Amino acid sequence: MFKKRNLKWLSVLATIIMALVQLGGALVTKTGSADGCGSDWPLCHGAFLPQNLPIQTIIELSHRAVSGLSLIVVVWLSIVAWKHIGYIKEIKPLAIISISFLLIQALIGAAAVIWQQNAYILALHFGISLVSFSSVFVMTLIIFEVDRKYEADELFIRKPLRSLTWIMTGIVYLTIYTGALVRHKKASLAYGEWPLPFHDIIPHTEGDWINFVHRGMALITFIWILLTFIHALNNYHQNRTIRYGYTTAFILIILQVTTGALSVITHVNLIIALLHALIITILFGLITYFIVLMLRTIRSGG
C-alpha cells in the first residue's frame, strides 16, 4: 500500500481528483447548488443520503464526496512520497501544504454551509483549494522526474525573471480571488457587454464594480504574463524548461481571457465557465512550479 511503485499512479490520480474538486466547486457555485443540502454538514437535509434528490442536491453531494476522496488520496500520496523520496527537498513541504490547505478548504466549505458566510469570505475558498492542487501538481512533476528530463534541477533563474514571476504570482492570485467573487456575487453578467459596455461605461452597482475590477485584473494579468514571457524567451531561449514553461503560461492566459470573454458573450455557458475554472487551475499549478525553481536558485545562493 505504501510502496514506491505506487507513487506515479497515485500522483496522477491525486492531481486528477484535485482538479475535479476545483471544477466541482465552480459547478456548485455556477448552478446555485451551494444550498443543495440546506444548512446541514456533513449530513444532507438531516440524512446521509436524503430520499429527495433534486439536481442541486446531487451536485452538492457529489462535490462533497469528491472532496472527501481527495483528502484520502492526497494523504496517501503524501505518506508514500515522504517515505520514499522525502530526501528531495521540496517533497515534505509540498506534502504538508497540500494536506493543510485541503483541510482549510474543507473547513471553509463546511462553515459556508452551516453559517452561510458572505461572498467575500467564500471567494477565498477557490484560491485556498488552488494552493492544495498546485502542491499536488508540483509533487507529480517531481515524481515523474520532469526536473531531470528538462535539466530543471540545475536551472539558475536570475533576479529579473524571479522578480517578474513573483509579481505575476501575486497578480494572478488577486485575479483568481476577484473571479471567484464574481461567481459568488452572481455578477458574471452585471457589467454588460465584453470588453466594455461603451454605452454606459461607468459601473453603478456593487456587482458592476466587482465585475469591472475583475476585468481590469484580467487585463493586467495578461499584460504582465506577456511581458514575463517576452523576457524569458529573450534571456533564456536556450533553456527548454523556461522556454516551454513560460510559453505554456502565455498560451494558458490567452485561453483564460478567451473563455472569460465567451462566458459573458454566451451568458455564462456552463461548459465555458468550467473550462475557465480549469485553465486558471492549470496556470496556477504551473506558476507554483516556477516558484519551486526560483526557490532552488535562492537556496543555491543565486
PDB file of N, CA and C in Angstrom, residues 51-90:
ATOM      1  N   GLN A  51     -33.804  11.122   0.647  1.00  0.00           N
ATOM      2  CA  GLN A  51     -34.643  10.461  -0.359  1.00  0.00           C
ATOM      3  C   GLN A  51     -34.930  11.380  -1.535  1.00  0.00           C
ATOM      4  N   ASN A  52     -35.146  12.645  -1.245  1.00  0.00           N
ATOM      5  CA  ASN A  52     -35.417  13.603  -2.308  1.00  0.00           C
ATOM      6  C   ASN A  52     -34.099  14.131  -2.858  1.00  0.00           C
ATOM      7  N   LEU A  53     -33.837  13.898  -4.151  1.00  0.00           N
ATOM      8  CA  LEU A  53     -32.549  14.267  -4.737  1.00  0.00           C
ATOM      9  C   LEU A  53     -32.729  15.133  -5.983  1.00  0.00           C
ATOM     10  N   PRO A  54     -33.062  16.425  -5.806  1.00  0.00           N
ATOM     11  CA  PRO A  54     -33.061  17.333  -6.957  1.00  0.00           C
ATOM     12  C   PRO A  54     -31.635  17.536  -7.460  1.00  0.00           C
ATOM     13  N   ILE A  55     -31.471  18.099  -8.629  1.00  0.00           N
ATOM     14  CA  ILE A  55     -30.154  18.211  -9.255  1.00  0.00           C
ATOM     15  C   ILE A  55     -29.175  19.010  -8.392  1.00  0.00           C
ATOM     16  N   GLN A  56     -29.661  20.049  -7.689  1.00  0.00           N
ATOM     17  CA  GLN A  56     -28.765  20.844  -6.837  1.00  0.00           C
ATOM     18  C   GLN A  56     -28.200  19.995  -5.696  1.00  0.00           C
ATOM     19  N   THR A  57     -29.033  19.124  -5.145  1.00  0.00           N
ATOM     20  CA  THR A  57     -28.575  18.244  -4.065  1.00  0.00           C
ATOM     21  C   THR A  57     -27.559  17.233  -4.590  1.00  0.00           C
ATOM     22  N   ILE A  58     -27.809  16.682  -5.767  1.00  0.00           N
ATOM     23  CA  ILE A  58     -26.879  15.722  -6.375  1.00  0.00           C
ATOM     24  C   ILE A  58     -25.518  16.374  -6.616  1.00  0.00           C
ATOM     25  N   ILE A  59     -25.532  17.613  -7.132  1.00  0.00           N
ATOM     26  CA  ILE A  59     -24.273  18.318  -7.405  1.00  0.00           C
ATOM     27  C   ILE A  59     -23.509  18.586  -6.116  1.00  0.00           C
ATOM     28  N   GLU A  60     -24.204  19.062  -5.082  1.00  0.00           N
ATOM     29  CA  GLU A  60     -23.553  19.352  -3.804  1.00  0.00           C
ATOM     30  C   GLU A  60     -23.010  18.081  -3.158  1.00  0.00           C
ATOM     31  N   LEU A  61     -23.801  17.006  -3.166  1.00  0.00           N
ATOM     32  CA  LEU A  61     -23.339  15.737  -2.592  1.00  0.00           C
ATOM     33  C   LEU A  61     -22.132  15.189  -3.342  1.00  0.00           C
ATOM     34  N   SER A  62     -22.166  15.290  -4.664  1.00  0.00           N
ATOM     35  CA  SER A  62     -21.046  14.800  -5.484  1.00  0.00           C
ATOM     36  C   SER A  62     -19.773  15.576  -5.164  1.00  0.00           C
ATOM     37  N   HIS A  63     -19.906  16.890  -4.996  1.00  0.00           N
ATOM     38  CA  HIS A  63     -18.740  17.718  -4.674  1.00  0.00           C
ATOM     39  C   HIS A  63     -18.173  17.344  -3.303  1.00  0.00           C
ATOM     40  N   ARG A  64     -19.060  17.097  -2.346  1.00  0.00           N
ATOM     41  CA  ARG A  64     -18.595  16.677  -1.016  1.00  0.00           C
ATOM     42  C   ARG A  64     -17.883  15.322  -1.081  1.00  0.00           C
ATOM     43  N   ALA A  65     -18.437  14.397  -1.881  1.00  0.00           N
ATOM     44  CA  ALA A  65     -17.845  13.061  -1.993  1.00  0.00           C
ATOM     45  C   ALA A  65     -16.457  13.133  -2.618  1.00  0.00           C
ATOM     46  N   VAL A  66     -16.330  13.917  -3.695  1.00  0.00           N
ATOM     47  CA  VAL A  66     -15.032  14.047  -4.368  1.00  0.00           C
ATOM     48  C   VAL A  66     -14.027  14.742  -3.446  1.00  0.00           C
ATOM     49  N   SER A  67     -14.480  15.743  -2.700  1.00  0.00           N
ATOM     50  CA  SER A  67     -13.588  16.439  -1.758  1.00  0.00           C
ATOM     51  C   SER A  67     -13.091  15.489  -0.664  1.00  0.00           C
ATOM     52  N   GLY A  68     -13.994  14.651  -0.152  1.00  0.00           N
ATOM     53  CA  GLY A  68     -13.587  13.670   0.854  1.00  0.00           C
ATOM     54  C   GLY A  68     -12.609  12.654   0.295  1.00  0.00           C
ATOM     55  N   LEU A  69     -12.867  12.194  -0.936  1.00  0.00           N
ATOM     56  CA  LEU A  69     -11.961  11.246  -1.588  1.00  0.00           C
ATOM     57  C   LEU A  69     -10.598  11.881  -1.835  1.00  0.00           C
ATOM     58  N   SER A  70     -10.602  13.161  -2.188  1.00  0.00           N
ATOM     59  CA  SER A  70      -9.330  13.850  -2.457  1.00  0.00           C
ATOM     60  C   SER A  70      -8.448  13.871  -1.213  1.00  0.00           C
ATOM     61  N   LEU A  71      -9.054  14.067  -0.049  1.00  0.00           N
ATOM     62  CA  LEU A  71      -8.269  14.090   1.188  1.00  0.00           C
ATOM     63  C   LEU A  71      -7.609  12.741   1.430  1.00  0.00           C
ATOM     64  N   ILE A  72      -8.347  11.655   1.211  1.00  0.00           N
ATOM     65  CA  ILE A  72      -7.798  10.308   1.401  1.00  0.00           C
ATOM     66  C   ILE A  72      -6.626  10.061   0.456  1.00  0.00           C
ATOM     67  N   VAL A  73      -6.822  10.397  -0.826  1.00  0.00           N
ATOM     68  CA  VAL A  73      -5.786  10.124  -1.838  1.00  0.00           C
ATOM     69  C   VAL A  73      -4.559  11.004  -1.621  1.00  0.00           C
ATOM     70  N   VAL A  74      -4.776  12.282  -1.288  1.00  0.00           N
ATOM     71  CA  VAL A  74      -3.642  13.198  -1.085  1.00  0.00           C
ATOM     72  C   VAL A  74      -2.841  12.790   0.148  1.00  0.00           C
ATOM     73  N   VAL A  75      -3.510  12.379   1.224  1.00  0.00           N
ATOM     74  CA  VAL A  75      -2.788  11.893   2.408  1.00  0.00           C
ATOM     75  C   VAL A  75      -2.001  10.635   2.058  1.00  0.00           C
ATOM     76  N   TRP A  76      -2.611   9.733   1.305  1.00  0.00           N
ATOM     77  CA  TRP A  76      -1.934   8.508   0.870  1.00  0.00           C
ATOM     78  C   TRP A  76      -0.689   8.840   0.047  1.00  0.00           C
ATOM     79  N   LEU A  77      -0.852   9.731  -0.935  1.00  0.00           N
ATOM     80  CA  LEU A  77       0.278  10.143  -1.766  1.00  0.00           C
ATOM     81  C   LEU A  77       1.377  10.774  -0.921  1.00  0.00           C
ATOM     82  N   SER A  78       0.987  11.627   0.006  1.00  0.00           N
ATOM     83  CA  SER A  78       1.972  12.329   0.833  1.00  0.00           C
ATOM     84  C   SER A  78       2.782  11.356   1.678  1.00  0.00           C
ATOM     85  N   ILE A  79       2.122  10.349   2.249  1.00  0.00           N
ATOM     86  CA  ILE A  79       2.829   9.348   3.064  1.00  0.00           C
ATOM     87  C   ILE A  79       3.833   8.578   2.223  1.00  0.00           C
ATOM     88  N   VAL A  80       3.395   8.131   1.039  1.00  0.00           N
ATOM     89  CA  VAL A  80       4.283   7.346   0.165  1.00  0.00           C
ATOM     90  C   VAL A  80       5.460   8.192  -0.300  1.00  0.00           C
ATOM     91  N   ALA A  81       5.172   9.454  -0.711  1.00  0.00           N
ATOM     92  CA  ALA A  81       6.239  10.334  -1.184  1.00  0.00           C
ATOM     93  C   ALA A  81       7.209  10.669  -0.053  1.00  0.00           C
ATOM     94  N   TRP A  82       6.671  10.950   1.127  1.00  0.00           N
ATOM     95  CA  TRP A  82       7.507  11.284   2.296  1.00  0.00           C
ATOM     96  C   TRP A  82       8.425  10.108   2.625  1.00  0.00           C
ATOM     97  N   LYS A  83       7.889   8.907   2.545  1.00  0.00           N
ATOM     98  CA  LYS A  83       8.639   7.704   2.918  1.00  0.00           C
ATOM     99  C   LYS A  83       9.743   7.380   1.916  1.00  0.00           C
ATOM    100  N   HIS A  84       9.454   7.533   0.635  1.00  0.00           N
ATOM    101  CA  HIS A  84      10.387   7.027  -0.378  1.00  0.00           C
ATOM    102  C   HIS A  84      11.223   8.105  -1.081  1.00  0.00           C
ATOM    103  N   ILE A  85      10.714   9.308  -1.205  1.00  0.00           N
ATOM    104  CA  ILE A  85      11.509  10.352  -1.873  1.00  0.00           C
ATOM    105  C   ILE A  85      11.551  11.625  -1.025  1.00  0.00           C
ATOM    106  N   GLY A  86      11.406  11.454   0.279  1.00  0.00           N
ATOM    107  CA  GLY A  86      11.445  12.590   1.187  1.00  0.00           C
ATOM    108  C   GLY A  86      12.779  13.301   1.208  1.00  0.00           C
ATOM    109  N   TYR A  87      13.820  12.656   0.668  1.00  0.00           N
ATOM    110  CA  TYR A  87      15.147  13.283   0.598  1.00  0.00           C
ATOM    111  C   TYR A  87      15.169  14.439  -0.395  1.00  0.00           C
ATOM    112  N   ILE A  88      14.212  14.471  -1.330  1.00  0.00           N
ATOM    113  CA  ILE A  88      14.099  15.613  -2.249  1.00  0.00           C
ATOM    114  C   ILE A  88      13.527  16.781  -1.453  1.00  0.00           C
ATOM    115  N   LYS A  89      14.225  17.899  -1.430  1.00  0.00           N
ATOM    116  CA  LYS A  89      13.912  18.988  -0.508  1.00  0.00           C
ATOM    117  C   LYS A  89      12.473  19.482  -0.581  1.00  0.00           C
ATOM    118  N   GLU A  90      11.890  19.476  -1.777  1.00  0.00           N
ATOM    119  CA  GLU A  90      10.553  20.062  -1.918  1.00  0.00           C
ATOM    120  C   GLU A  90       9.422  19.139  -1.469  1.00  0.00           C
TER     121      GLU A  90
END
